[in-house]
Amino acid sequence: MIHYKTDDQLRSIRKAGRIVAACHREIAARIKPGVTTLEINRFVDAYMRRCGARPAQIGYKGYPFATCASVCDAVCHGFPTATPLMAGQVVTIDMVAELDGWMADSAWTYAVGKVSPEAQRLMKATKQALFRGIAQAVEGKRLGDIGYAVQQIADREGYSVVEEFIGHGIGRRMHEDPQVLHRGKPGTGKWLRKGMVITIEPIFVMGGPLVSIDNDGWTARTIDGSWSAQYEHTVAVMDGEPVILTR
Ligand code: MF3
Ligand code: CO
């Protein structure tokens, strides 16, 4: 069942979203060679709590950390570790803040020091796909329009979309209806209506789309070792411009 949010409820999610956005801003300034993802995780955990928010990923289906930190060939749900990041790597940090019972979710891929032109191109295309998807999140369009917009960029740029991981409704719970696929046919799927709040979170990989899960039970990794990027925002569908709640 889709929960349509009132303007008041959108404001509540926006407040949680601002905290997530602030964390990402701080992370962007902190990510460099030698830093560990466990340090980044500790920062996010403390920052959210200082804001009166709860790092909502902790305890979600037993997930033990405030953030997911997925390095290079890890596509998502990576555990933060004490291994220093190295120049040339890419790392995706994903997090959810819950404030006054409302959730906001955003992931971003960061370059560690200087990265290869190939990695830069992957990051740029994935980010572009997110924003093309967001542009479709308006009343009167359909879920397939979002998926199609994302997929178009992957096809054009020669990347695979990891289809196991999809966007979702979000609000009082981290994962609500509807499911938001990162592929689709235009003019198909559920109708978008004002008050829907969804995440759009495409994962692009340089090689094949297949992933396997590490022994930790969480970290998803490409089976061919190719690198990935992911960008995610929590977005409110409106009757005009969509509103990005995690910016
Ligand atoms: N933030 C994730 C999402 O985009 C959920 C991560 S799973 C968790 O849907 F276990 F880490 F919470
Ligand atoms: Co997320």
XYZ file of C-alpha atoms and ligand atoms in Angstrom:
260
model
C 0.000 0.000 0.000
C 1.309 3.408 -0.947
C 1.254 6.051 1.789
C 0.682 9.492 0.319
C 2.217 12.147 2.525
C 0.637 15.407 3.593
C 2.609 18.646 3.247
C 3.295 18.471 6.970
C 4.653 14.947 6.668
C 6.811 15.987 3.707
C 8.288 18.704 5.922
C 9.109 16.070 8.540
C 10.892 13.875 5.989
C 12.679 16.967 4.713
C 14.066 17.569 8.207
C 15.479 14.041 8.306
C 16.746 14.586 4.772
C 18.656 17.707 5.742
C 20.575 15.706 8.322
C 21.486 13.101 5.718
C 22.525 15.837 3.292
C 24.689 17.472 5.943
C 26.399 14.121 6.621
C 27.171 13.736 2.935
C 28.619 17.249 2.795
C 30.901 16.415 5.706
C 31.893 13.104 4.161
C 32.799 14.810 0.894
C 35.234 16.975 2.852
C 36.664 14.044 4.825
C 37.139 11.311 2.231
C 40.793 11.026 1.330
C 43.508 8.375 1.146
C 44.242 6.957 4.609
C 40.787 7.591 6.051
C 38.844 4.468 7.020
C 35.169 3.845 6.357
C 34.808 2.941 10.041
C 35.878 6.511 10.870
C 33.326 7.866 8.400
C 30.716 5.592 9.955
C 31.539 6.813 13.460
C 31.223 10.381 12.279
C 27.790 9.773 10.727
C 26.536 7.884 13.766
C 27.588 10.686 16.129
C 26.393 13.472 13.835
C 22.909 12.001 13.473
C 22.562 11.484 17.209
C 23.734 15.036 17.902
C 20.896 16.180 15.627
C 18.422 14.133 17.649
C 18.090 11.614 14.826
C 18.563 7.861 14.798
C 20.878 6.133 12.297
C 18.038 3.961 11.008
C 20.136 1.366 9.206
C 21.344 0.038 12.584
C 19.264 -3.006 13.403
C 17.504 -3.039 10.047
C 17.220 -6.787 9.394
C 20.202 -7.055 11.721
C 22.434 -4.629 9.807
C 25.005 -3.454 12.361
C 26.169 -0.012 11.138
C 24.886 3.526 10.580
C 26.284 3.498 7.061
C 26.965 1.128 4.223
C 30.434 1.653 2.746
C 30.980 -0.126 -0.541
C 34.436 0.116 -2.089
C 35.152 -0.347 -5.829
C 33.686 -3.734 -6.839
C 31.331 -3.751 -3.835
C 28.054 -2.440 -5.223
C 26.141 -1.849 -1.984
C 25.557 -2.898 1.644
C 29.299 -3.061 2.364
C 30.378 -3.002 6.016
C 32.526 -0.090 7.140
C 36.045 -1.373 7.885
C 39.333 -0.313 9.474
C 41.146 -0.625 6.131
C 42.455 2.766 5.008
C 41.019 4.014 1.720
C 43.554 4.317 -1.081
C 43.943 6.934 -3.777
C 42.184 5.860 -6.941
C 39.383 3.955 -5.215
C 35.709 4.823 -5.287
C 33.492 4.340 -2.242
C 29.725 4.549 -1.927
C 28.363 5.712 1.414
C 24.672 5.004 2.025
C 22.697 6.062 5.097
C 19.220 6.583 6.502
C 18.304 9.071 9.228
C 15.114 8.793 11.246
C 13.874 11.973 12.897
C 10.617 12.099 14.861
C 9.621 8.812 13.233
C 10.297 9.902 9.640
C 13.053 8.528 7.419
C 15.250 9.857 4.635
C 17.748 7.823 2.619
C 20.637 8.882 0.398
C 23.771 7.295 -1.053
C 26.670 8.907 -2.854
C 29.812 7.597 -4.521
C 33.011 9.425 -3.643
C 36.365 9.424 -5.371
C 39.315 8.779 -3.055
C 42.020 11.190 -4.169
C 42.414 11.168 -7.921
C 40.601 8.387 -9.750
C 40.936 7.084 -13.311
C 39.054 8.682 -16.202
C 37.080 5.408 -16.408
C 35.931 5.742 -12.815
C 35.106 9.418 -13.321
C 33.002 8.579 -16.352
C 31.131 5.848 -14.444
C 30.369 8.210 -11.574
C 29.227 10.971 -13.886
C 26.875 8.715 -15.842
C 25.346 7.171 -12.722
C 24.748 10.584 -11.191
C 23.203 11.791 -14.419
C 20.911 8.761 -14.443
C 19.715 9.606 -10.934
C 18.844 13.150 -11.942
C 17.161 12.047 -15.170
C 15.089 9.659 -13.080
C 14.221 12.367 -10.585
C 13.033 14.630 -13.404
C 10.360 12.030 -14.201
C 9.040 11.940 -10.627
C 6.036 14.175 -11.265
C 2.314 13.624 -10.961
C 0.893 12.263 -14.185
C 3.987 10.244 -15.083
C 4.398 6.575 -14.272
C 7.015 4.451 -12.553
C 8.113 3.026 -15.897
C 9.068 6.535 -16.990
C 11.583 6.763 -14.148
C 13.051 3.347 -14.906
C 13.279 4.105 -18.572
C 15.055 7.423 -18.016
C 17.669 5.717 -15.842
C 18.160 2.782 -18.169
C 18.572 5.075 -21.184
C 21.696 6.590 -19.656
C 23.169 3.176 -18.821
C 22.540 1.958 -22.363
C 23.926 5.112 -23.939
C 27.084 5.046 -21.806
C 27.632 1.282 -22.020
C 27.078 0.386 -18.360
C 25.049 -2.395 -16.739
C 22.365 -1.656 -14.176
C 22.381 -3.934 -11.128
C 18.742 -4.945 -11.019
C 18.666 -6.735 -7.657
C 18.656 -3.407 -5.859
C 15.782 -1.069 -6.429
C 14.339 2.151 -5.127
C 11.359 2.175 -2.817
C 8.741 4.212 -1.074
C 9.902 5.651 2.237
C 8.299 7.444 5.169
C 7.624 6.071 8.600
C 9.308 2.910 7.383
C 12.546 2.607 5.427
C 11.008 0.449 2.743
C 7.428 1.074 1.666
C 5.531 0.597 -1.561
C 6.028 1.145 -4.402
C 9.098 -0.623 -5.746
C 11.073 1.682 -8.034
C 12.886 -0.242 -10.740
C 15.819 1.250 -12.589
C 14.533 0.037 -15.906
C 11.131 0.193 -17.498
C 8.954 1.048 -20.410
C 7.683 4.589 -20.737
C 3.978 4.969 -19.998
C 3.778 1.793 -17.905
C 3.619 0.978 -14.215
C 1.975 2.696 -11.292
C 0.868 6.297 -11.724
C 2.865 8.871 -9.805
C 0.846 11.133 -7.561
C 1.579 14.107 -5.371
C 2.608 13.045 -1.891
C 4.424 9.881 -2.932
C 7.912 9.765 -1.461
C 10.342 7.409 -3.145
C 14.019 6.736 -3.431
C 15.726 6.518 -6.779
C 19.094 4.788 -6.406
C 20.621 3.367 -9.569
C 23.752 1.238 -9.347
C 25.800 1.187 -12.543
C 28.731 -1.164 -13.122
C 31.449 -1.120 -15.729
C 31.114 -4.815 -16.552
C 28.388 -7.416 -16.130
C 25.382 -6.868 -13.854
C 25.719 -10.025 -11.763
C 26.579 -9.794 -8.079
C 27.193 -12.182 -5.219
C 26.989 -11.667 -1.477
C 30.096 -11.912 0.723
C 30.337 -14.245 3.711
C 29.310 -11.352 5.963
C 25.818 -11.902 4.558
C 25.528 -8.297 3.351
C 28.219 -6.976 1.030
C 27.100 -7.291 -2.589
C 29.989 -7.463 -5.034
C 30.215 -7.803 -8.813
C 31.221 -11.317 -9.766
C 33.521 -10.032 -12.520
C 35.275 -7.580 -10.191
C 34.172 -4.552 -12.155
C 33.633 -1.294 -10.300
C 30.320 0.297 -9.469
C 28.800 3.635 -8.582
C 25.491 4.485 -6.918
C 23.656 7.728 -6.293
C 20.464 7.898 -4.298
C 18.087 10.635 -3.225
C 14.773 10.595 -1.403
C 12.323 12.453 -3.616
C 8.784 13.792 -3.141
C 6.502 13.532 -6.142
C 4.690 16.827 -6.685
C 2.300 18.224 -9.242
C 5.138 20.408 -10.468
C 8.890 20.019 -9.975
C 9.874 17.018 -7.832
C 11.381 17.957 -4.479
C 14.656 16.321 -3.483
C 14.324 15.807 0.248
C 17.944 14.738 0.845
C 19.675 17.691 -0.820
N 19.813 2.652 2.464
C 19.452 1.425 1.848
C 18.508 1.640 0.708
O 18.863 2.400 -0.127
C 19.087 0.347 2.773
C 20.317 -0.253 3.271
S 20.043 -1.788 3.925
C 20.576 -1.607 5.504
O 17.430 1.108 0.594
F 20.464 -2.720 6.060
F 21.791 -1.141 5.487
F 19.830 -0.711 6.101
Co 20.037 4.047 0.755
